[in-house]
Short mmCIF file of C-alpha atoms in Angstrom, two decimals:
data_model
loop_
_atom_site.label_atom_id
_atom_site.label_comp_id
_atom_site.label_asym_id
_atom_site.label_seq_id
_atom_site.Cartn_x
_atom_site.Cartn_y
_atom_site.Cartn_z
CA MET A 1 17.70 17.55 10.11
CA SER A 2 20.26 19.54 8.58
CA ASP A 3 22.58 17.01 7.27
CA VAL A 4 22.49 16.08 3.61
CA TRP A 5 21.87 12.37 3.19
CA LEU A 6 19.73 12.09 -0.15
CA ASN A 7 21.29 13.57 -3.38
CA THR A 8 19.83 11.25 -5.80
CA LEU A 9 17.51 8.23 -6.35
CA ILE A 10 19.83 6.87 -9.01
CA THR A 11 21.91 3.85 -8.27
CA ASN A 12 24.03 1.43 -10.36
CA THR A 13 22.51 -1.89 -9.57
CA PRO A 14 19.06 -2.97 -8.25
CA GLN A 15 20.68 -4.21 -5.18
CA GLU A 16 22.10 -0.66 -4.28
CA GLY A 17 18.59 0.51 -5.18
CA PHE A 18 17.28 -2.12 -2.59
CA GLU A 19 19.79 -0.81 0.06
CA LEU A 20 18.70 2.78 -0.69
CA ALA A 21 15.06 1.75 -0.09
CA ILE A 22 16.30 0.55 3.40
CA THR A 23 18.01 3.77 4.11
CA LEU A 24 14.78 5.59 3.25
CA SER A 25 12.80 3.35 5.47
CA ARG A 26 14.96 3.91 8.34
CA ARG A 27 15.13 7.90 7.65
CA GLY A 28 11.42 7.76 7.96
CA VAL A 29 11.77 6.45 11.44
CA LYS A 30 14.47 8.76 12.28
CA TYR A 31 12.71 11.72 11.23
CA THR A 32 9.95 10.73 13.58
CA GLN A 33 12.02 9.76 16.50
CA PRO A 34 15.44 11.59 16.21
CA ASN A 35 16.75 10.36 19.74
CA PRO A 36 19.37 7.67 18.93
CA GLU A 37 19.02 6.20 22.48
CA THR A 38 15.33 5.73 22.00
CA LEU A 39 15.79 3.94 18.64
CA LYS A 40 18.40 1.74 20.16
CA ALA A 41 16.15 0.74 23.01
CA LEU A 42 13.25 0.05 20.55
CA ARG A 43 15.28 -2.14 18.30
CA PRO A 44 14.76 -5.48 20.11
CA GLU A 45 10.95 -4.72 19.99
CA TYR A 46 10.73 -5.11 16.27
CA ALA A 47 13.85 -7.02 15.34
CA ASN A 48 12.69 -9.88 17.48
CA SER A 49 9.04 -9.86 16.34
CA ALA A 50 7.81 -11.49 13.42
CA ASP A 51 5.12 -9.02 12.82
CA GLY A 52 7.67 -6.04 13.20
CA LEU A 53 9.90 -7.63 10.64
CA THR A 54 7.23 -8.15 8.14
CA ALA A 55 6.14 -4.54 8.74
CA ALA A 56 9.68 -3.31 8.09
CA SER A 57 10.07 -5.37 5.03
CA HIS A 58 6.76 -3.96 3.73
CA VAL A 59 8.10 -0.37 4.03
CA ILE A 60 11.24 -1.30 2.15
CA ALA A 61 9.00 -2.71 -0.58
CA VAL A 62 7.16 0.58 -0.81
CA ASN A 63 10.45 2.56 -1.01
CA PHE A 64 11.89 0.12 -3.43
CA GLN A 65 9.04 0.74 -5.93
CA THR A 66 9.91 4.47 -5.89
CA VAL A 67 13.63 3.77 -6.38
CA ALA A 68 13.12 1.14 -9.05
CA ALA A 69 10.84 3.48 -10.93
CA ALA A 70 13.46 6.20 -10.63
CA ASN A 71 15.97 3.86 -12.23
CA ASN A 72 13.65 2.68 -14.87
CA TYR A 73 14.08 -0.68 -13.34
CA TRP A 74 17.64 -0.83 -14.37
CA ARG A 75 16.54 -2.03 -17.71
CA LYS A 76 19.44 -2.24 -20.16
CA GLY A 77 20.05 -0.08 -23.14
CA MET B 1 25.54 -7.47 3.38
CA SER B 2 28.45 -7.74 1.10
CA ASP B 3 27.12 -10.68 -1.04
CA VAL B 4 25.74 -9.81 -4.39
CA TRP B 5 22.16 -11.17 -4.51
CA LEU B 6 20.32 -8.87 -6.90
CA ASN B 7 21.59 -8.20 -10.43
CA THR B 8 18.34 -7.72 -12.29
CA LEU B 9 14.70 -7.48 -12.01
CA ILE B 10 14.22 -9.15 -15.25
CA THR B 11 12.85 -12.61 -15.34
CA ASN B 12 11.84 -14.99 -18.14
CA THR B 13 8.28 -15.78 -16.70
CA PRO B 14 5.68 -14.13 -14.47
CA GLN B 15 6.31 -17.21 -12.14
CA GLU B 16 9.89 -16.42 -11.87
CA GLY B 17 9.01 -12.88 -11.18
CA PHE B 18 6.68 -13.79 -8.38
CA GLU B 19 9.49 -15.98 -6.81
CA LEU B 20 11.97 -13.01 -7.14
CA ALA B 21 9.26 -10.87 -5.20
CA ILE B 22 9.33 -13.55 -2.59
CA THR B 23 13.19 -13.16 -2.43
CA LEU B 24 12.94 -9.42 -2.12
CA SER B 25 10.33 -9.69 0.68
CA ARG B 26 12.68 -12.10 2.61
CA ARG B 27 15.69 -9.99 2.02
CA GLY B 28 13.74 -6.96 3.53
CA VAL B 29 13.49 -9.11 6.60
CA LYS B 30 17.11 -10.18 6.61
CA TYR B 31 18.52 -6.79 6.33
CA THR B 32 16.61 -5.71 9.35
CA GLN B 33 17.32 -8.89 11.54
CA PRO B 34 20.51 -10.46 9.99
CA ASN B 35 20.92 -13.14 12.72
CA PRO B 36 19.91 -16.49 11.18
CA GLU B 37 19.19 -18.12 14.53
CA THR B 38 16.76 -15.29 15.53
CA LEU B 39 15.00 -15.59 12.09
CA LYS B 40 14.55 -19.34 12.46
CA ALA B 41 13.14 -18.93 15.89
CA LEU B 42 10.61 -16.46 14.73
CA ARG B 43 9.44 -18.43 11.72
CA PRO B 44 6.64 -20.44 13.62
CA GLU B 45 5.23 -17.02 14.96
CA TYR B 46 4.14 -15.94 11.48
CA ALA B 47 4.11 -19.17 9.49
CA ASN B 48 1.35 -20.59 11.98
CA SER B 49 -0.55 -17.37 12.18
CA ALA B 50 -3.30 -16.40 9.77
CA ASP B 51 -2.47 -12.65 10.21
CA GLY B 52 1.17 -13.20 9.91
CA LEU B 53 0.72 -15.08 6.56
CA THR B 54 -1.57 -12.44 5.13
CA ALA B 55 0.99 -9.83 6.01
CA ALA B 56 3.73 -11.83 4.22
CA SER B 57 1.57 -12.19 1.19
CA HIS B 58 0.89 -8.49 1.27
CA VAL B 59 4.73 -7.72 1.18
CA ILE B 60 5.17 -10.17 -1.74
CA ALA B 61 2.32 -8.45 -3.54
CA VAL B 62 4.01 -4.93 -3.25
CA ASN B 63 7.25 -6.36 -4.51
CA PHE B 64 5.56 -8.23 -7.41
CA GLN B 65 4.20 -4.84 -8.47
CA THR B 66 7.74 -3.72 -8.94
CA VAL B 67 9.07 -6.92 -10.55
CA ALA B 68 6.09 -7.09 -12.88
CA ALA B 69 6.38 -3.38 -14.07
CA ALA B 70 10.19 -4.08 -14.55
CA ASN B 71 9.19 -6.72 -16.99
CA ASN B 72 6.55 -4.79 -18.83
CA TYR B 73 4.20 -7.47 -17.36
CA TRP B 74 5.93 -10.12 -19.55
CA ARG B 75 3.51 -9.05 -22.35
CA LYS B 76 4.49 -10.62 -25.67
CA GLY B 77 5.79 -9.02 -28.76
CA MET C 1 7.52 -25.12 -5.51
CA SER C 2 8.40 -26.87 -8.78
CA ASP C 3 4.85 -26.86 -10.40
CA VAL C 4 4.13 -24.26 -13.10
CA TRP C 5 1.18 -22.15 -12.04
CA LEU C 6 1.68 -18.78 -13.56
CA ASN C 7 2.35 -18.51 -17.33
CA THR C 8 0.72 -15.07 -17.90
CA LEU C 9 -0.94 -12.13 -16.33
CA ILE C 10 -3.09 -11.70 -19.35
CA THR C 11 -6.78 -12.52 -18.86
CA ASN C 12 -9.95 -12.18 -21.12
CA THR C 13 -12.14 -10.14 -18.84
CA PRO C 14 -11.55 -8.09 -15.53
CA GLN C 15 -13.36 -10.68 -13.57
CA GLU C 16 -10.82 -13.34 -14.67
CA GLY C 17 -8.12 -10.86 -13.73
CA PHE C 18 -9.67 -10.45 -10.30
CA GLU C 19 -9.80 -14.20 -9.90
CA LEU C 20 -5.98 -14.34 -10.90
CA ALA C 21 -5.35 -11.63 -8.13
CA ILE C 22 -6.97 -13.98 -5.66
CA THR C 23 -4.74 -16.82 -6.85
CA LEU C 24 -1.67 -14.60 -6.49
CA SER C 25 -2.66 -13.77 -2.99
CA ARG C 26 -3.14 -17.34 -1.98
CA ARG C 27 0.13 -18.34 -3.69
CA GLY C 28 2.00 -15.67 -1.53
CA VAL C 29 0.48 -17.41 1.44
CA LYS C 30 1.38 -20.96 0.27
CA TYR C 31 5.11 -20.13 -0.45
CA THR C 32 5.37 -18.83 3.19
CA GLN C 33 3.69 -21.80 4.62
CA PRO C 34 3.54 -24.87 2.14
CA ASN C 35 1.98 -27.32 4.70
CA PRO C 36 -1.54 -27.69 3.57
CA GLU C 37 -2.70 -29.21 6.92
CA THR C 38 -1.29 -25.99 8.67
CA LEU C 39 -3.16 -23.92 6.04
CA LYS C 40 -6.32 -25.66 6.52
CA ALA C 41 -6.23 -25.28 10.34
CA LEU C 42 -5.51 -21.56 10.04
CA ARG C 43 -8.44 -21.02 7.69
CA PRO C 44 -11.17 -20.29 10.43
CA GLU C 45 -8.68 -17.93 12.04
CA TYR C 46 -9.19 -15.28 9.16
CA ALA C 47 -12.28 -16.56 7.43
CA ASN C 48 -14.24 -15.87 10.60
CA SER C 49 -12.57 -12.57 11.59
CA ALA C 50 -13.51 -9.32 10.17
CA ASP C 51 -10.05 -7.99 10.29
CA GLY C 52 -8.79 -11.07 8.69
CA LEU C 53 -11.16 -10.80 5.85
CA THR C 54 -10.43 -7.06 5.37
CA ALA C 55 -6.73 -7.80 5.23
CA ALA C 56 -7.13 -10.59 2.73
CA SER C 57 -9.23 -8.36 0.41
CA HIS C 58 -6.36 -5.58 0.65
CA VAL C 59 -3.83 -8.07 -0.50
CA ILE C 60 -6.22 -8.98 -3.39
CA ALA C 61 -6.59 -5.32 -4.23
CA VAL C 62 -2.79 -4.83 -4.45
CA ASN C 63 -2.40 -7.84 -6.81
CA PHE C 64 -5.44 -6.73 -8.84
CA GLN C 65 -3.55 -3.41 -9.56
CA THR C 66 -0.66 -5.47 -11.01
CA VAL C 67 -3.04 -7.78 -13.12
CA ALA C 68 -5.19 -4.80 -14.20
CA ALA C 69 -2.12 -2.85 -15.43
CA ALA C 70 -0.84 -5.89 -17.20
CA ASN C 71 -4.06 -5.94 -19.18
CA ASN C 72 -4.18 -2.29 -19.84
CA TYR C 73 -7.39 -2.26 -17.65
CA TRP C 74 -9.11 -4.33 -20.43
CA ARG C 75 -9.81 -1.12 -22.37
CA LYS C 76 -11.41 -1.75 -25.54
CA GLY C 77 -9.83 -1.04 -29.11
CA MET D 1 -18.16 -18.00 -8.06
CA SER D 2 -19.79 -18.57 -11.36
CA ASP D 3 -21.89 -15.45 -11.66
CA VAL D 4 -20.61 -12.63 -13.90
CA TRP D 5 -20.30 -9.58 -11.66
CA LEU D 6 -17.37 -7.66 -13.51
CA ASN D 7 -17.46 -6.92 -17.13
CA THR D 8 -15.57 -3.64 -17.20
CA LEU D 9 -13.67 -1.17 -15.13
CA ILE D 10 -14.94 1.71 -17.05
CA THR D 11 -17.46 3.92 -15.40
CA ASN D 12 -19.08 7.18 -16.38
CA THR D 13 -18.29 9.30 -13.48
CA PRO D 14 -15.50 9.36 -10.60
CA GLN D 15 -18.25 8.63 -8.24
CA GLU D 16 -19.43 5.55 -9.98
CA GLY D 17 -15.79 4.47 -9.97
CA PHE D 18 -15.51 4.97 -6.34
CA GLU D 19 -18.69 2.72 -5.86
CA LEU D 20 -16.97 0.05 -8.01
CA ALA D 21 -14.04 0.23 -5.92
CA ILE D 22 -16.36 -0.61 -3.11
CA THR D 23 -17.82 -3.57 -4.93
CA LEU D 24 -14.31 -4.87 -5.64
CA SER D 25 -13.46 -4.52 -1.93
CA ARG D 26 -16.55 -6.48 -0.88
CA ARG D 27 -15.98 -9.14 -3.64
CA GLY D 28 -12.51 -9.65 -2.15
CA VAL D 29 -13.88 -10.45 1.14
CA LYS D 30 -16.66 -12.64 -0.48
CA TYR D 31 -14.40 -14.69 -2.32
CA THR D 32 -12.42 -15.56 0.82
CA GLN D 33 -15.50 -16.14 3.02
CA PRO D 34 -18.61 -17.00 0.78
CA ASN D 35 -20.84 -17.79 3.52
CA PRO D 36 -23.50 -15.07 3.65
CA GLU D 37 -24.53 -15.84 7.24
CA THR D 38 -20.88 -15.56 8.54
CA LEU D 39 -20.40 -12.35 6.64
CA LYS D 40 -23.58 -11.04 8.14
CA ALA D 41 -22.47 -12.05 11.60
CA LEU D 42 -19.07 -10.41 11.30
CA ARG D 43 -20.40 -7.13 10.02
CA PRO D 44 -20.80 -5.44 13.51
CA GLU D 45 -17.31 -6.46 14.17
CA TYR D 46 -15.85 -3.98 11.69
CA ALA D 47 -18.72 -1.56 10.96
CA ASN D 48 -18.67 -0.61 14.76
CA SER D 49 -14.81 -0.54 15.04
CA ALA D 50 -12.83 2.66 14.15
CA ASP D 51 -9.96 0.44 13.16
CA GLY D 52 -12.09 -1.78 11.10
CA LEU D 53 -13.60 1.20 9.13
CA THR D 54 -10.36 2.79 8.51
CA ALA D 55 -9.15 -0.54 7.08
CA ALA D 56 -12.14 -0.92 4.87
CA SER D 57 -11.66 2.62 3.68
CA HIS D 58 -7.84 1.72 2.89
CA VAL D 59 -8.90 -1.34 0.81
CA ILE D 60 -11.39 0.84 -1.10
CA ALA D 61 -8.67 3.49 -1.76
CA VAL D 62 -6.30 0.83 -3.28
CA ASN D 63 -9.09 -0.43 -5.64
CA PHE D 64 -10.13 3.25 -6.38
CA GLN D 65 -6.48 3.80 -7.61
CA THR D 66 -7.03 0.73 -10.19
CA VAL D 67 -10.48 2.02 -11.36
CA ALA D 68 -9.26 5.58 -11.59
CA ALA D 69 -6.24 4.70 -13.70
CA ALA D 70 -8.54 2.40 -15.90
CA ASN D 71 -10.59 5.58 -16.59
CA ASN D 72 -7.79 7.82 -17.21
CA TYR D 73 -8.97 9.70 -14.11
CA TRP D 74 -12.08 10.85 -16.02
CA ARG D 75 -10.05 13.55 -17.47
CA LYS D 76 -11.89 15.48 -20.21
CA GLY D 77 -11.33 15.35 -23.85
CA MET E 1 -7.98 24.50 7.71
CA SER E 2 -7.83 27.84 6.08
CA ASP E 3 -4.08 28.25 5.99
CA VAL E 4 -2.19 27.62 2.81
CA TRP E 5 0.42 24.99 3.29
CA LEU E 6 0.79 23.20 0.01
CA ASN E 7 1.34 25.12 -3.15
CA THR E 8 3.61 22.61 -5.17
CA LEU E 9 4.83 19.15 -4.97
CA ILE E 10 7.94 20.24 -6.75
CA THR E 11 11.42 20.23 -4.68
CA ASN E 12 14.81 21.03 -5.68
CA THR E 13 16.34 17.79 -4.30
CA PRO E 14 15.17 14.28 -3.43
CA GLN E 15 15.67 15.04 0.26
CA GLU E 16 13.49 18.05 0.17
CA GLY E 17 10.97 15.76 -1.49
CA PHE E 18 11.24 13.21 1.46
CA GLU E 19 10.80 16.07 3.93
CA LEU E 20 7.68 17.16 2.02
CA ALA E 21 6.35 13.59 2.23
CA ILE E 22 6.90 13.84 5.94
CA THR E 23 4.92 17.19 6.16
CA LEU E 24 1.97 15.45 3.95
CA SER E 25 2.03 12.52 6.47
CA ARG E 26 1.79 14.92 9.46
CA ARG E 27 -1.00 16.90 7.82
CA GLY E 28 -2.94 13.75 7.24
CA VAL E 29 -2.93 13.27 11.06
CA LYS E 30 -3.57 17.00 11.65
CA TYR E 31 -6.77 17.13 9.53
CA THR E 32 -8.10 14.09 11.37
CA GLN E 33 -7.10 15.44 14.83
CA PRO E 34 -6.77 19.26 14.69
CA ASN E 35 -6.32 19.78 18.48
CA PRO E 36 -2.74 20.44 19.12
CA GLU E 37 -2.88 19.43 22.84
CA THR E 38 -4.24 15.98 21.95
CA LEU E 39 -1.61 15.52 19.26
CA LYS E 40 1.19 16.34 21.63
CA ALA E 41 -0.21 14.01 24.38
CA LEU E 42 -0.24 11.22 21.83
CA ARG E 43 3.23 11.75 20.62
CA PRO E 44 5.07 9.29 23.13
CA GLU E 45 2.42 6.59 22.33
CA TYR E 46 3.93 6.31 18.63
CA ALA E 47 7.39 7.86 18.96
CA ASN E 48 8.24 5.35 21.59
CA SER E 49 6.63 2.31 19.90
CA ALA E 50 8.52 0.40 17.30
CA ASP E 51 5.21 -0.56 15.52
CA GLY E 52 4.06 3.18 15.67
CA LEU E 53 7.45 4.31 14.18
CA THR E 54 7.38 1.60 11.24
CA ALA E 55 3.65 2.66 10.59
CA ALA E 56 4.79 6.39 10.38
CA SER E 57 7.56 5.38 8.13
CA HIS E 58 5.28 3.45 5.96
CA VAL E 59 2.96 6.60 5.43
CA ILE E 60 5.97 8.66 4.77
CA ALA E 61 6.92 6.03 2.01
CA VAL E 62 3.57 6.31 0.27
CA ASN E 63 3.69 10.01 0.22
CA PHE E 64 7.16 9.93 -1.00
CA GLN E 65 6.10 7.91 -4.03
CA THR E 66 3.66 10.71 -4.85
CA VAL E 67 6.24 13.47 -4.50
CA ALA E 68 9.08 11.40 -6.31
CA ALA E 69 6.68 10.83 -9.27
CA ALA E 70 5.49 14.60 -9.31
CA ASN E 71 9.51 15.33 -9.51
CA ASN E 72 10.14 12.88 -12.28
CA TYR E 73 12.31 11.25 -9.76
CA TRP E 74 14.73 14.26 -9.83
CA ARG E 75 16.28 12.80 -13.07
CA LYS E 76 18.68 14.98 -14.66
CA GLY E 77 18.50 16.53 -18.05
CA MET F 1 -25.95 6.67 -1.50
CA SER F 2 -27.97 8.70 -3.88
CA ASP F 3 -26.35 12.06 -3.48
CA VAL F 4 -23.82 13.37 -5.86
CA TRP F 5 -20.58 14.12 -4.02
CA LEU F 6 -17.71 13.34 -6.78
CA ASN F 7 -17.91 15.02 -10.07
CA THR F 8 -14.21 15.19 -10.74
CA LEU F 9 -10.83 14.49 -9.56
CA ILE F 10 -9.37 17.72 -10.85
CA THR F 11 -8.52 20.49 -8.44
CA ASN F 12 -6.88 23.76 -8.71
CA THR F 13 -4.04 23.20 -6.26
CA PRO F 14 -2.26 20.43 -4.58
CA GLN F 15 -3.81 21.47 -1.26
CA GLU F 16 -7.35 21.18 -2.73
CA GLY F 17 -6.22 17.86 -3.98
CA PHE F 18 -5.07 16.71 -0.49
CA GLU F 19 -8.47 17.80 0.91
CA LEU F 20 -10.23 15.88 -1.78
CA ALA F 21 -8.22 12.86 -0.71
CA ILE F 22 -9.49 13.37 2.80
CA THR F 23 -12.93 13.45 1.44
CA LEU F 24 -12.44 10.25 -0.33
CA SER F 25 -11.04 8.53 2.86
CA ARG F 26 -14.09 9.61 4.78
CA ARG F 27 -16.48 8.57 2.21
CA GLY F 28 -14.86 5.07 2.17
CA VAL F 29 -15.76 4.96 5.95
CA LYS F 30 -19.25 6.24 5.47
CA TYR F 31 -20.11 3.78 2.64
CA THR F 32 -19.12 1.06 5.07
CA GLN F 33 -20.94 2.58 8.06
CA PRO F 34 -23.66 4.94 6.93
CA ASN F 35 -25.22 5.65 10.41
CA PRO F 36 -23.99 9.07 11.65
CA GLU F 37 -24.65 8.34 15.15
CA THR F 38 -22.32 5.35 15.18
CA LEU F 39 -19.55 7.20 13.26
CA LYS F 40 -19.85 10.07 15.94
CA ALA F 41 -19.61 7.67 18.68
CA LEU F 42 -16.50 5.90 17.04
CA ARG F 43 -14.64 9.21 16.46
CA PRO F 44 -12.74 9.42 19.99
CA GLU F 45 -11.60 5.74 19.37
CA TYR F 46 -9.46 6.65 16.37
CA ALA F 47 -8.85 10.48 16.95
CA ASN F 48 -7.45 9.90 20.30
CA SER F 49 -5.28 7.07 19.32
CA ALA F 50 -1.87 7.27 17.72
CA ASP F 51 -2.39 4.25 15.73
CA GLY F 52 -5.71 5.41 14.54
CA LEU F 53 -4.37 8.66 13.34
CA THR F 54 -1.55 7.13 11.57
CA ALA F 55 -3.97 4.69 9.92
CA ALA F 56 -6.17 7.49 8.93
CA SER F 57 -3.18 9.35 7.35
CA HIS F 58 -2.19 6.35 5.67
CA VAL F 59 -5.51 6.16 3.74
CA ILE F 60 -5.24 9.81 2.86
CA ALA F 61 -1.84 9.26 1.43
CA VAL F 62 -3.26 6.35 -0.94
CA ASN F 63 -6.02 8.66 -2.11
CA PHE F 64 -3.81 11.53 -2.46
CA GLN F 65 -1.71 9.40 -4.76
CA THR F 66 -4.79 9.01 -7.01
CA VAL F 67 -5.65 12.46 -7.05
CA ALA F 68 -2.13 13.71 -7.56
CA ALA F 69 -1.86 11.46 -10.59
CA ALA F 70 -5.24 12.78 -11.96
CA ASN F 71 -3.89 16.16 -11.81
CA ASN F 72 -0.61 15.42 -13.49
CA TYR F 73 0.88 16.45 -10.13
CA TRP F 74 -0.11 20.08 -10.74
CA ARG F 75 2.99 20.43 -12.86
CA LYS F 76 2.96 23.76 -14.70
CA GLY F 77 2.51 24.10 -18.33
#
């Protein structure tokens, strides 16, 4: 992939950090399967499966650990 | 999602931190499948499956690591 | 859940910490499926399955990481 | 379980630490299924399955992270 | 494998770090199955499976934790 | 196992660290199933399965986190 999509792990709020974790999780999928048609076709397979959704939430949780650590957990002062 | 649901990872007690970890885990699911009807329909699939419940507890454990670190493990003093 | 079950992550010994990790793992299940009858009915499904037991031990290991870090690994002095 | 089996996470060598990680992994199973007959009966199910062995090695790896951190990675001096 | 493919975990940007995490994830596969023909034949099996792609993204997330920590999360100054 | 196979987590390069992570992952399997004949028989089961290879790479990633931390990520002086 030649586009620039990740310049920093720093975010203003934990919620933005969580959303960045989602972006990271999706990018991990996209690097493995870059074809957007295939990705679209596979969406119902996990978005309508309890196991698939739990697995997706798991990957987000792992990436959120990284983003949260990068932001010193958004602790104040 | 445009609503604000996560302003801080800091909680008063470890139990509140554990409950925040549950919120994070559910939000990971909701971002992936935002349709509440679909989510409701899938609930029996994991809430009545031993594997599904263990997987859910696993995601909570990963998010609890993040929340606990953010709170310095609620160590006193 | 309105009962108070988690006041601290600090334990006297690593073994008590490991047992707290088990409590956390079970609570993760219970928050997801609060019905005790359902939980009881599902028990044979994982307690008699090699995969289910390994998965349970995995969740305990993740929670034990958190508890052990909270206790500075029970290092002396 | 009333027996004392875990007094410290400190070991003399990384190899002893790895073996302690195996002990922790097995204890996680044993707390969940304390019946030794059942455990023995389940052994072939994972010890003769590639997926089961990889999953077992995964749990050991997670526990080894904890033990290694507790021992400051056995770095010298 | 005798070729040198990993000299440093340090990268200029988080995105390069994410791409290094992908390399690490693929190398983990390649060390286990070095035959390029077999690997090629297996590609459709995971690149066209929602579960397979989520699992791939999970491994990338774990390796990204390592690379991000190595780079101090690319925090400035 | 009575042989000595792990004296240190310190390696000269990240690549040697990655290869040590592979050794740790395999040892986790071997401690669980010490019979070399059985292990050999199981090899095709995971080395020819996309899911099995991803799972193997996942365990390596977890062990690499440990080895990389032990080596301070091979950051220079």
